[in-house]
Short mmCIF file of C-alpha atoms in Angstrom, two decimals:
data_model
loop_
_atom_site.label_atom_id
_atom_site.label_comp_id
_atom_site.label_asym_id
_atom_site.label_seq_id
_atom_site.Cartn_x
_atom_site.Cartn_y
_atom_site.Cartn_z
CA UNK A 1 46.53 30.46 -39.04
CA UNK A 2 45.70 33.17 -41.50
CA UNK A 3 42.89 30.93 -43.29
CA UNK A 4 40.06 31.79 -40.68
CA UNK A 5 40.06 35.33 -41.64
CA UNK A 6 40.39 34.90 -45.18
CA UNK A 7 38.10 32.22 -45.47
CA UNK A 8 35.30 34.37 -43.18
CA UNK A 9 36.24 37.53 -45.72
CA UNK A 10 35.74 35.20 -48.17
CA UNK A 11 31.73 33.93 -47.25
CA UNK A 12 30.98 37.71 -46.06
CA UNK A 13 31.94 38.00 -49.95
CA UNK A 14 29.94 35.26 -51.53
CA UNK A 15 32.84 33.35 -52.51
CA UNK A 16 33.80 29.84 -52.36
CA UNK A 17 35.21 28.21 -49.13
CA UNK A 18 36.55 25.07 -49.44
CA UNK A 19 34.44 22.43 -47.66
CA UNK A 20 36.09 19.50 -45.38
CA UNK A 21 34.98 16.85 -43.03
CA UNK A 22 35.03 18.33 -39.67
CA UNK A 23 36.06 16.22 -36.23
CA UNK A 24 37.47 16.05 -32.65
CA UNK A 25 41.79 16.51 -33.09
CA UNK A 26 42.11 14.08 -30.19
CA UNK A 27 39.97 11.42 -32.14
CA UNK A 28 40.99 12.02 -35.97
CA UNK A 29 44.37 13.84 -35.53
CA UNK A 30 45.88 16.33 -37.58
CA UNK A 31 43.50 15.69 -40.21
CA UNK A 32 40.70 18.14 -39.29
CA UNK A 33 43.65 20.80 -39.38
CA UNK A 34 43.51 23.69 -40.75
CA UNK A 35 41.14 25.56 -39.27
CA UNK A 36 39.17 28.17 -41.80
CA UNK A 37 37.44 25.55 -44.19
CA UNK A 38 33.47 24.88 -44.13
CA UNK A 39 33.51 22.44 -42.52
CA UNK A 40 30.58 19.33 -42.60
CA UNK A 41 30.08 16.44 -40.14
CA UNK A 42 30.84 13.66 -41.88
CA UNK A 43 29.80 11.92 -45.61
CA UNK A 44 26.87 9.26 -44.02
CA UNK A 45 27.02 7.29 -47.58
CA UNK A 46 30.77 6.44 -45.94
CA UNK A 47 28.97 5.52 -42.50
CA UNK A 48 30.95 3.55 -40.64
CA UNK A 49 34.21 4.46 -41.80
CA UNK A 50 37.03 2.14 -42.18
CA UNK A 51 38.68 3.27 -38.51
CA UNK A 52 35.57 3.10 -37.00
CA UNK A 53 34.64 -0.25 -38.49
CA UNK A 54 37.60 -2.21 -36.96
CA UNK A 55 37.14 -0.17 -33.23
CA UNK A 56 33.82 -1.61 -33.37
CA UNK A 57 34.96 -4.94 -34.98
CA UNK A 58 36.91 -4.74 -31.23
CA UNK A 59 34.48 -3.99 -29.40
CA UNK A 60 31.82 -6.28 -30.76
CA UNK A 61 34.14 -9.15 -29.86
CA UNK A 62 34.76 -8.17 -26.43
CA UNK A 63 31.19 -7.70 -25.35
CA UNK A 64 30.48 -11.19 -26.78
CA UNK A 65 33.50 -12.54 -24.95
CA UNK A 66 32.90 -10.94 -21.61
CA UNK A 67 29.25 -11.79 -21.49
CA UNK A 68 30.21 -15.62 -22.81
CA UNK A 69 32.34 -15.90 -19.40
CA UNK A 70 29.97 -14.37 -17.09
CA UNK A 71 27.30 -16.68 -18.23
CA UNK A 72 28.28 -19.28 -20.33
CA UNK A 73 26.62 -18.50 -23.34
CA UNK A 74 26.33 -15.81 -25.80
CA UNK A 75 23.72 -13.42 -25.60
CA UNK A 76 20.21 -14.07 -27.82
CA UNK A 77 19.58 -9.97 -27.88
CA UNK A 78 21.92 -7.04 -27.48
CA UNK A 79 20.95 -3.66 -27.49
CA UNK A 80 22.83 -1.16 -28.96
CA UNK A 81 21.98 2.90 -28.95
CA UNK A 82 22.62 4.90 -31.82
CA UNK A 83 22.72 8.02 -31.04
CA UNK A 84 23.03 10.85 -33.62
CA UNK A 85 26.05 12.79 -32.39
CA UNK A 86 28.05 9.88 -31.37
CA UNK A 87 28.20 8.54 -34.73
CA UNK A 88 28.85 11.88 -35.90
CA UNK A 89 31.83 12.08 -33.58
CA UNK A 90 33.17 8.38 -34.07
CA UNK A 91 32.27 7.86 -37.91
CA UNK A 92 29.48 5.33 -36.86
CA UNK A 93 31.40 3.39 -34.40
CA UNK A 94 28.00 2.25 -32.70
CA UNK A 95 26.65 1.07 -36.37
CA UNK A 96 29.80 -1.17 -36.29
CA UNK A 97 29.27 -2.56 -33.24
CA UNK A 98 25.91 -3.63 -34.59
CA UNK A 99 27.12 -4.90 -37.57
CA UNK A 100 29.60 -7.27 -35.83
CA UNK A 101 27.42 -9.14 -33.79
CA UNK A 102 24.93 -9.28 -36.88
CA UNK A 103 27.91 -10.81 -38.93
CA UNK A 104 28.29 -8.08 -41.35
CA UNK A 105 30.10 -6.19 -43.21
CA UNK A 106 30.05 -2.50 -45.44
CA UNK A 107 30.05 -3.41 -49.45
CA UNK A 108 31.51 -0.42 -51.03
CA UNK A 109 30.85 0.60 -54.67
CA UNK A 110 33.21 2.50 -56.96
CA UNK A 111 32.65 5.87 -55.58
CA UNK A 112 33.21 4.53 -52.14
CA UNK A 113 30.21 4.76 -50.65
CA UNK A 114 28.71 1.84 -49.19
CA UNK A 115 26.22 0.27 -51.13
CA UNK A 116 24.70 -2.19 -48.61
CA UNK A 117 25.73 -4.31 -45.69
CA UNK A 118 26.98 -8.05 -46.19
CA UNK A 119 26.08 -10.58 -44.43
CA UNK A 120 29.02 -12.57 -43.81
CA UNK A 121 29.00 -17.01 -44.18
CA UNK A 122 28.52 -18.34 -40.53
CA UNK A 123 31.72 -19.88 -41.16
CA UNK A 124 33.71 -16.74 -41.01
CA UNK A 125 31.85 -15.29 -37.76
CA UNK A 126 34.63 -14.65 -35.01
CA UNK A 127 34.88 -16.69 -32.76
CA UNK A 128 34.32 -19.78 -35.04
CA UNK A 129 30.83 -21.49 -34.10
CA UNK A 130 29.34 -18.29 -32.41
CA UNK A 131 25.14 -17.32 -33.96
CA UNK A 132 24.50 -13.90 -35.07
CA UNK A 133 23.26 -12.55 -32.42
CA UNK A 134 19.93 -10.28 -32.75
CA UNK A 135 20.14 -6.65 -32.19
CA UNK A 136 17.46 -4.20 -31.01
CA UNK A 137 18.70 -0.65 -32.27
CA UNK A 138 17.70 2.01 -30.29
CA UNK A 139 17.81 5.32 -32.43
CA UNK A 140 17.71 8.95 -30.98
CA UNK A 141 15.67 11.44 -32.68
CA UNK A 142 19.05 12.85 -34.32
CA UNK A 143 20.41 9.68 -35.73
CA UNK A 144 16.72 8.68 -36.64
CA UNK A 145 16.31 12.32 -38.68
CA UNK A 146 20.09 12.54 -39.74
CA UNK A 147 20.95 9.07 -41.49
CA UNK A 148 17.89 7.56 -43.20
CA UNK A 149 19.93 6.06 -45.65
CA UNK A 150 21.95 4.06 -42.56
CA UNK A 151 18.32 3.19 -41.40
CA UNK A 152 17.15 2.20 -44.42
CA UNK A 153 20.87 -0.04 -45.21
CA UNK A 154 20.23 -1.59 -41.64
CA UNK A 155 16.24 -2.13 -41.84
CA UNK A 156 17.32 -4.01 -45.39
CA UNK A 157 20.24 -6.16 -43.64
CA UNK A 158 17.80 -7.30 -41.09
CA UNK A 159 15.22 -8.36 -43.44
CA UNK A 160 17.74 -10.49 -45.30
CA UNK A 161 19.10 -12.19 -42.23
CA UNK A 162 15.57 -12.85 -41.51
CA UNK A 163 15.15 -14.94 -44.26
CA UNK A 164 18.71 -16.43 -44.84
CA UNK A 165 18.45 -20.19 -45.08
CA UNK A 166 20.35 -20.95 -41.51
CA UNK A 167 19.65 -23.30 -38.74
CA UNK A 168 17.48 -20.99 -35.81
CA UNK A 169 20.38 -21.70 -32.97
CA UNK A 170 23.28 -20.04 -35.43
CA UNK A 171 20.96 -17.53 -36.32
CA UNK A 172 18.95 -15.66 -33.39
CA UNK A 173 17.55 -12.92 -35.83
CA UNK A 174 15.68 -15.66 -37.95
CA UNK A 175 15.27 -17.44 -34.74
CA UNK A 176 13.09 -14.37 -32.86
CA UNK A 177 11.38 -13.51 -36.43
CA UNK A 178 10.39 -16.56 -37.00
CA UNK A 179 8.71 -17.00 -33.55
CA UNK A 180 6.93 -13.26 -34.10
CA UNK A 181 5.81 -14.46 -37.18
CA UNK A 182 3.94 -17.57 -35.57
CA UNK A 183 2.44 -15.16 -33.06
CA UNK A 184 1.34 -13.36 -36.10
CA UNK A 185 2.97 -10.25 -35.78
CA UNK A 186 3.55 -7.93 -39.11
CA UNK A 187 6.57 -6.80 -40.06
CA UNK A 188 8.75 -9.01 -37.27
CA UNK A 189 11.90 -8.38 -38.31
CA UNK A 190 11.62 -4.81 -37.47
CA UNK A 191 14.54 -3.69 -34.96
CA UNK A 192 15.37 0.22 -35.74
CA UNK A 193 12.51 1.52 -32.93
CA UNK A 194 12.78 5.32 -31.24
CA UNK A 195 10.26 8.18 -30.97
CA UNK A 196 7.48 8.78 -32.99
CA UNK A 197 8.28 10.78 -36.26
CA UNK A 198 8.95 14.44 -35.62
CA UNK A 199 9.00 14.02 -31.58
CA UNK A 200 11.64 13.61 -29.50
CA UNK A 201 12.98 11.93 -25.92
CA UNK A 202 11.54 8.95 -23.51
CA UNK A 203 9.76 11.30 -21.49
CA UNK A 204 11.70 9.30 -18.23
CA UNK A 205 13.63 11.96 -17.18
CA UNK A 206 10.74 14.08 -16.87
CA UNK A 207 8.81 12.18 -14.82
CA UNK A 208 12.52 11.27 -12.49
CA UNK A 209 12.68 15.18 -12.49
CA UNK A 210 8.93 15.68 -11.49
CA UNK A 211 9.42 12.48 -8.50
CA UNK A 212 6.29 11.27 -10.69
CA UNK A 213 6.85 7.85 -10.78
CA UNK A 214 5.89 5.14 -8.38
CA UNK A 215 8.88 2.21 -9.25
CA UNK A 216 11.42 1.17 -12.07
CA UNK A 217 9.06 -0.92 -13.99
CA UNK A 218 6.62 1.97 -14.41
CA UNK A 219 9.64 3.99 -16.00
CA UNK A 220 10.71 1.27 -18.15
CA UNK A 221 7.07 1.17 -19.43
CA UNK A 222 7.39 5.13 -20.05
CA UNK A 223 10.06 4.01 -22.12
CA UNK A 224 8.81 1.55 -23.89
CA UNK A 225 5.08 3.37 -25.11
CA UNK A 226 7.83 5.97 -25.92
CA UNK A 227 10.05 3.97 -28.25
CA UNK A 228 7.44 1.44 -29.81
CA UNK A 229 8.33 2.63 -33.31
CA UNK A 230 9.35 0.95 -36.39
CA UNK A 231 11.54 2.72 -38.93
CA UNK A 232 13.38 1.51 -42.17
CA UNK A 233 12.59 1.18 -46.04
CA UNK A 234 9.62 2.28 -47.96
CA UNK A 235 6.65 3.34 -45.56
CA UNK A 236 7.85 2.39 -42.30
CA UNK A 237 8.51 5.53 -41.20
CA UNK A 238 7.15 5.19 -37.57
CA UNK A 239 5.06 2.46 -37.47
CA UNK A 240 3.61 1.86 -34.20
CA UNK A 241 4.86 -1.70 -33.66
CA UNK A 242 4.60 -2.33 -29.36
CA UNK A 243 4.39 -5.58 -30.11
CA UNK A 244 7.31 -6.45 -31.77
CA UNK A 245 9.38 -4.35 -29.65
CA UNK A 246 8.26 -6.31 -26.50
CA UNK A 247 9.40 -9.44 -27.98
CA UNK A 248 12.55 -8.43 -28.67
CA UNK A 249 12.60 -6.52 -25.62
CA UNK A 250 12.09 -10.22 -23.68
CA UNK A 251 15.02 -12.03 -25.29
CA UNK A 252 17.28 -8.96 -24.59
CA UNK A 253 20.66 -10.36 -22.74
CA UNK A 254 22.69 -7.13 -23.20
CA UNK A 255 22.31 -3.12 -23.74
CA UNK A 256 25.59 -1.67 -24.79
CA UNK A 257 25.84 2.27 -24.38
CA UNK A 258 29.19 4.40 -25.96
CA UNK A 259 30.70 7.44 -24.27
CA UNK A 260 32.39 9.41 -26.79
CA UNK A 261 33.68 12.55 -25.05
CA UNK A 262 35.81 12.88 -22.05
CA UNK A 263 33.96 15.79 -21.51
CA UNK A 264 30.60 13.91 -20.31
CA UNK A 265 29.60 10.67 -18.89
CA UNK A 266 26.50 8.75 -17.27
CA UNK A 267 26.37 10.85 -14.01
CA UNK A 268 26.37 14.72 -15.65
CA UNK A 269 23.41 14.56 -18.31
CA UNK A 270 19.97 13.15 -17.67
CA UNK A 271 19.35 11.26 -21.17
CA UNK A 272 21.91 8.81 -20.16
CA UNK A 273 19.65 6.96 -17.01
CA UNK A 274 16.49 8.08 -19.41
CA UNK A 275 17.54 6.18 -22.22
CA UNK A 276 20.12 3.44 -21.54
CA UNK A 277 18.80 2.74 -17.47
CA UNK A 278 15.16 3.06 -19.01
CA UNK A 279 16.18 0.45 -21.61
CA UNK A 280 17.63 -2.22 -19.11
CA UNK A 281 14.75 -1.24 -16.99
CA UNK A 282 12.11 -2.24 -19.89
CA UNK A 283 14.07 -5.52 -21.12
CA UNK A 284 14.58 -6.68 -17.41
CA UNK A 285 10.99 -6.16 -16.59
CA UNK A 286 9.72 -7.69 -20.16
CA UNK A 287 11.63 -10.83 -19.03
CA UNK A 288 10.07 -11.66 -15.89
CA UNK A 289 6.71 -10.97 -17.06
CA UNK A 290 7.22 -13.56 -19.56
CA UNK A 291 8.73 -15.63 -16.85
CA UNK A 292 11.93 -15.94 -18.56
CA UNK A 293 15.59 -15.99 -16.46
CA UNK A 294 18.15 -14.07 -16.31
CA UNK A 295 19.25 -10.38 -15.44
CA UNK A 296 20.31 -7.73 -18.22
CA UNK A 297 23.68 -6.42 -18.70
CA UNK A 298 25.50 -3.36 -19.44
CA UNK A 299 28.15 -2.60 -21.13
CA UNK A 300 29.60 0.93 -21.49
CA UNK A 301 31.80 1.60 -23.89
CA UNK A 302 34.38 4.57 -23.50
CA UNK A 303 35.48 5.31 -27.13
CA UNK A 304 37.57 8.52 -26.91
CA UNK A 305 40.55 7.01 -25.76
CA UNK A 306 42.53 3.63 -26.86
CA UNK A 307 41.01 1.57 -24.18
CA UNK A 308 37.48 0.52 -25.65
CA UNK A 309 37.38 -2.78 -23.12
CA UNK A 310 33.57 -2.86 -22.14
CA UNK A 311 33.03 -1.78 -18.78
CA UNK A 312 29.51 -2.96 -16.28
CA UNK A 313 27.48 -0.33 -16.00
CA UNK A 314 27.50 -0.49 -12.00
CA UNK A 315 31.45 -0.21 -12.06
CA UNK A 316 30.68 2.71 -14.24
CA UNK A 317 28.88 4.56 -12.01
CA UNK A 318 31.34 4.51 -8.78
CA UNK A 319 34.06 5.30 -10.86
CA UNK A 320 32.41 8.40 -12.40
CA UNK A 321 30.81 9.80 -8.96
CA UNK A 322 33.97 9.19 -7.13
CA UNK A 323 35.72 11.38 -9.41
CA UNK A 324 33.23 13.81 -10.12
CA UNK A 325 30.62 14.62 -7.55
CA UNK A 326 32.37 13.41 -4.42
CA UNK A 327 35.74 14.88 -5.55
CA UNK A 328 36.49 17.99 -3.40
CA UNK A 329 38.14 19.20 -6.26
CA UNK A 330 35.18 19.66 -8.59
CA UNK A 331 33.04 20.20 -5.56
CA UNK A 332 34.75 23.39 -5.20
CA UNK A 333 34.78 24.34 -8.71
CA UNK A 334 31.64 23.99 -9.23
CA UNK A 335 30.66 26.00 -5.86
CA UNK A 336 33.35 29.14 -7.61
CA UNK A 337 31.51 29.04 -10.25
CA UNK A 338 28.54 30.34 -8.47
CA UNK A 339 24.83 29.86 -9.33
CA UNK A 340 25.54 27.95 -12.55
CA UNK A 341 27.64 25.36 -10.64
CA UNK A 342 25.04 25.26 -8.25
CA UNK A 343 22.88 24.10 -10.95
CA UNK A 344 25.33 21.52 -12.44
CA UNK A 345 25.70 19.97 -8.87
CA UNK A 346 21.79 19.60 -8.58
CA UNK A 347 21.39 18.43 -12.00
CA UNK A 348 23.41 15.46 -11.36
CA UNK A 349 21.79 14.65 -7.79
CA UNK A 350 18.58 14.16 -9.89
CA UNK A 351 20.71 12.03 -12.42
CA UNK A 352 21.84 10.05 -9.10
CA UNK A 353 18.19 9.32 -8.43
CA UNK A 354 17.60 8.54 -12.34
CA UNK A 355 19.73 5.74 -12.11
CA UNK A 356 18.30 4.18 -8.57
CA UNK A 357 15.22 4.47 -10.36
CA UNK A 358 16.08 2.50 -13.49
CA UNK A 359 19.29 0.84 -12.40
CA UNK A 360 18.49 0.08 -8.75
CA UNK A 361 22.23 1.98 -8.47
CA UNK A 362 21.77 2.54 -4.32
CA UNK A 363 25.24 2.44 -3.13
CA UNK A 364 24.92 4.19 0.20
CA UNK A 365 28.54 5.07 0.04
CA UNK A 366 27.97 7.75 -2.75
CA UNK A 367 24.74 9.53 -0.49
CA UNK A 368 26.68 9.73 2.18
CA UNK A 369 29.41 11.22 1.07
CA UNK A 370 27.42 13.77 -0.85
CA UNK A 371 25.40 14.49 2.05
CA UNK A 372 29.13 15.47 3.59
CA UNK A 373 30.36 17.48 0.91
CA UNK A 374 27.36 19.13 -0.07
CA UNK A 375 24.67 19.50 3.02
CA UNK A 376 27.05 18.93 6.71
CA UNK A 377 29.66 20.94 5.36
CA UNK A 378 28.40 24.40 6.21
CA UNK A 379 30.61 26.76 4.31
CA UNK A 380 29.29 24.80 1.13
CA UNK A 381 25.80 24.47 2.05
CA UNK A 382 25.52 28.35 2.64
CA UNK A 383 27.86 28.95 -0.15
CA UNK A 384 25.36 26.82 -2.71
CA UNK A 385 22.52 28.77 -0.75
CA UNK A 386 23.55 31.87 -1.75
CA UNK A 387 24.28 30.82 -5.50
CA UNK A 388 20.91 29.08 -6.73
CA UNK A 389 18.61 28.54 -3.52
CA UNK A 390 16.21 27.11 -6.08
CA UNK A 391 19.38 24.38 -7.28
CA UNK A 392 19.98 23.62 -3.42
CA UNK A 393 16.37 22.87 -2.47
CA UNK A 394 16.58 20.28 -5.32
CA UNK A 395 20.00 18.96 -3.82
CA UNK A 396 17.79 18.82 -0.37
CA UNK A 397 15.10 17.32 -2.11
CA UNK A 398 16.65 14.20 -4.01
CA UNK A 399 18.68 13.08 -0.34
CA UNK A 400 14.88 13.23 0.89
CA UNK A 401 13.64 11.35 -2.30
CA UNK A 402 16.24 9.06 -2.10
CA UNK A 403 15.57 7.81 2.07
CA UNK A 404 12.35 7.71 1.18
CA UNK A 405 12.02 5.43 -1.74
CA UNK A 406 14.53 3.29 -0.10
CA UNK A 407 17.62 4.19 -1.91
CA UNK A 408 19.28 5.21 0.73
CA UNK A 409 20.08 3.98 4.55
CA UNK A 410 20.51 6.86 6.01
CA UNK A 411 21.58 8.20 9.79
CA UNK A 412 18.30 9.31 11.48
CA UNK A 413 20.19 12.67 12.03
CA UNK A 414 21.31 13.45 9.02
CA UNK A 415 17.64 13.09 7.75
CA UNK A 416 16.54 15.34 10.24
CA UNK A 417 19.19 18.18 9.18
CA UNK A 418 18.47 17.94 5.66
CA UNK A 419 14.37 18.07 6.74
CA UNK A 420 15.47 20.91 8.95
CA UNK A 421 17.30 22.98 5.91
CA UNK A 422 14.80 22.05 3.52
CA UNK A 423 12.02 23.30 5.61
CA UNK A 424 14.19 26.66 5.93
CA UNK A 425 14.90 27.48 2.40
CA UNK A 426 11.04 26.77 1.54
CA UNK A 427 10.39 29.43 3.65
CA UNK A 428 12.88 31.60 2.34
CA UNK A 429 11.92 30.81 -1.08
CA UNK A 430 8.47 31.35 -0.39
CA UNK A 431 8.90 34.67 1.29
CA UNK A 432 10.73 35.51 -1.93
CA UNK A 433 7.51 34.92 -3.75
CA UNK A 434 5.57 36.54 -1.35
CA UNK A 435 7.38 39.64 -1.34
CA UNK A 436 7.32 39.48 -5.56
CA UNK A 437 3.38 38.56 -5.51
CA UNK A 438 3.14 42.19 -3.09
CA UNK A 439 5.15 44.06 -4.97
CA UNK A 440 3.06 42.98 -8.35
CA UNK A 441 0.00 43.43 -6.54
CA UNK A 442 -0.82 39.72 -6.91
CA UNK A 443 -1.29 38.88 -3.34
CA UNK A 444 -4.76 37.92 -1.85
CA UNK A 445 -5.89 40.00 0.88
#
């Protein structure tokens, strides 16, 4: 349409453009159309919004319903991640997930913006006779810098469920609080933790990227010493609270992660294993130290499309790497696409690795078939050679990693083909640097 232009001439000018809520046509329709207006992200005084409230109303209910039959009771702790653009993207879809299995809901004043969040009676939680269940938020830097005022509405909520006169065994936040309190910990009903204020990032996928990391526990501790802060009203604004975090960390049944873009998943970034595999990692490990039972779930949730049913995380995984990075299809696009695909190929081998480490995800299925496609298959290996030599010795390197740390059974030959090319393109490479180090008159004599 016309309105672009007009609207650009329009700001070059000074003048007004007029602002609107901007979004994902797939997701919110034909609302976000036209095109040509300033647009914003979204009003976070109207955070979650109504559509995004009953999604994660659904949700909620199936996570509680799934883990219910796998283990015959509901879970004590869930997890759930907030991450800033997600909630940007769904209208807070992950905030109503939380406040679901709190027993919540968004109290609205005049204007419509939500004034606070409700707890609801016990005798209206769905299904009748289920506890509010006690949720450890997980915030990214974003949604810890973007939505104070969501912080601050959930840090509030928690306090007050915290004290609401209910018997412990309906009531799992007053339950773990009061317990905290007895060990005398301050401030235990604390649950919105992430980075320290002004920093950014668990600091796993470094250390997976680096091969500086001896097992899974010692990455779930990375992540832990990374996300051992306290954020909500008045001064807590990053309070170092490791203490609180571990407890809650120990009665942790669940983590539930959302997707929200087809474009993306758990095998093509690296804050995915660093974050939600680092999480699992951390609770799982704070559970047997304390000698308690059980193993952590996962739930991903896929919210870009009608079909929200929780998935396991495992499940998750082969699905995504059989139709990404073992599919010949988007092998060979990504080879076209020359050194960049190159890159995008050996950033998700290290996100393959990410999730042994944290997830113990060691199907030998999925190395062996990348080995194939990627390594045995000539053409390809000479063609990703060429590209990014510097991107294929990392694709060499993580099949290495990977027999090594046990993550993957591997045919004695094929290890000593991949030692074989590795040991080749270090030379190469090295030559390269060589010849540069000559040429700048670097070189010792």
């Amino acid at each position: 349409n016309s309105q672009e232009i007009s609207s650009v001439l329009e700001a070059l000018k000074g003048g007004y453009v007029l602002p609107e809520a901007g979004g994902d046509l797939l997701r919110d329709g034909p609302g976000v159309l036209p095109t040509g207006r300033n647009i914003h992200a979204l009003d976070p005084y109207r955070m979650p919004s109504a559509a995004a409230m009953a999604r994660g109303e659904e949700v909620a209910q199936q996570i509680l319903a799934q883990h219910l039959e796998a283990t015959g009771g509901y879970p004590e702790t869930v997890s759930v991640s907030l991450w800033g653009l997600d909630a940007i993207k769904t209208k807070g879809e992950s905030v109503a997930i939380l406040l679901e299995l709190v027993g919540a809901r968004p109290v609205k004043e005049g204007t419509g913006r939500i004034a606070r969040y409700e707890l609801l009676p016990l005798d209206e939680l769905r299904p009748p006779g289920r506890p509010r269940v006690d949720v450890l938020a997980n915030m990214s830097g974003i949604f810890r810098d973007s939505f104070q005022n969501v912080v601050e509405l959930i840090d509030d909520l928690f306090l007050r469920a915290a004290d609401a006169d209910e018997p412990e065994e309906r009531n799992f936040i007053r339950k773990h609080t009061q317990g905290m309190v007895a060990q005398g910990l301050e401030r235990a009903s604390s649950r919105l933790f992430s980075n320290p204020a002004g920093d950014y990032g668990s600091m796993v996928n470094e250390r997976v990227g680096a091969s500086d990391w001896g097992d899974g526990a010692e990455l779930g501790d990375t992540w832990a010493a990374r996300n051992a802060f306290s954020y909500g009203r008045g001064g807590e604004r990053g309070s170092a609270r490791p203490e609180v975090l571990n407890a809650l960390l120990q009665t942790t049944d669940r983590v539930v992660q959302e997707i929200d873009s087809v474009e993306y998943g758990l095998t093509d970034i690296q804050e995915y294993y660093a974050n939600t595999g680092a999480l699992r990692k951390a609770a799982q490990t704070a559970k047997e130290r304390a000698g308690r039972r059980g193993t952590v779930g996962c739930s991903i949730v896929e919210t870009f499309g009608s079909d929200m049913a929780p998935k396991e995380l495992d499940a998750t995984l082969r699905l995504e790497y059989r139709s990404k990075l073992l599919n010949p299809k988007w092998a060979q696009a990504m080879a076209r696409q020359g050194s960049g695909g190159a890159y995008e190929i050996s950033q998700r081998m290290t996100a393959l690795m990410g999730w042994g480490a944290t997830a113990q995800f060691a199907d030998d299925w999925v190395y062996d078939q990348a080995a194939e496609t990627y390594v045995l298959d000539e053409e390809m290996a000479a063609q990703l050679r060429r590209s990014n030599p510097q991107a294929f010795r990392n694709v060499l390197r993580r099949f290495l990693e990977a027999q090594g740390r046990g993550l993957w059974e591997a045919d004695p030959e094929t290890i000593e083909r991949i030692k074989e090319m590795y040991g080749d393109l270090e030379d190469q490479l090295e030559g390269v640097q060589l010849s540069t180090a000559v040429r700048d008159g670097r070189a010792g004599p």
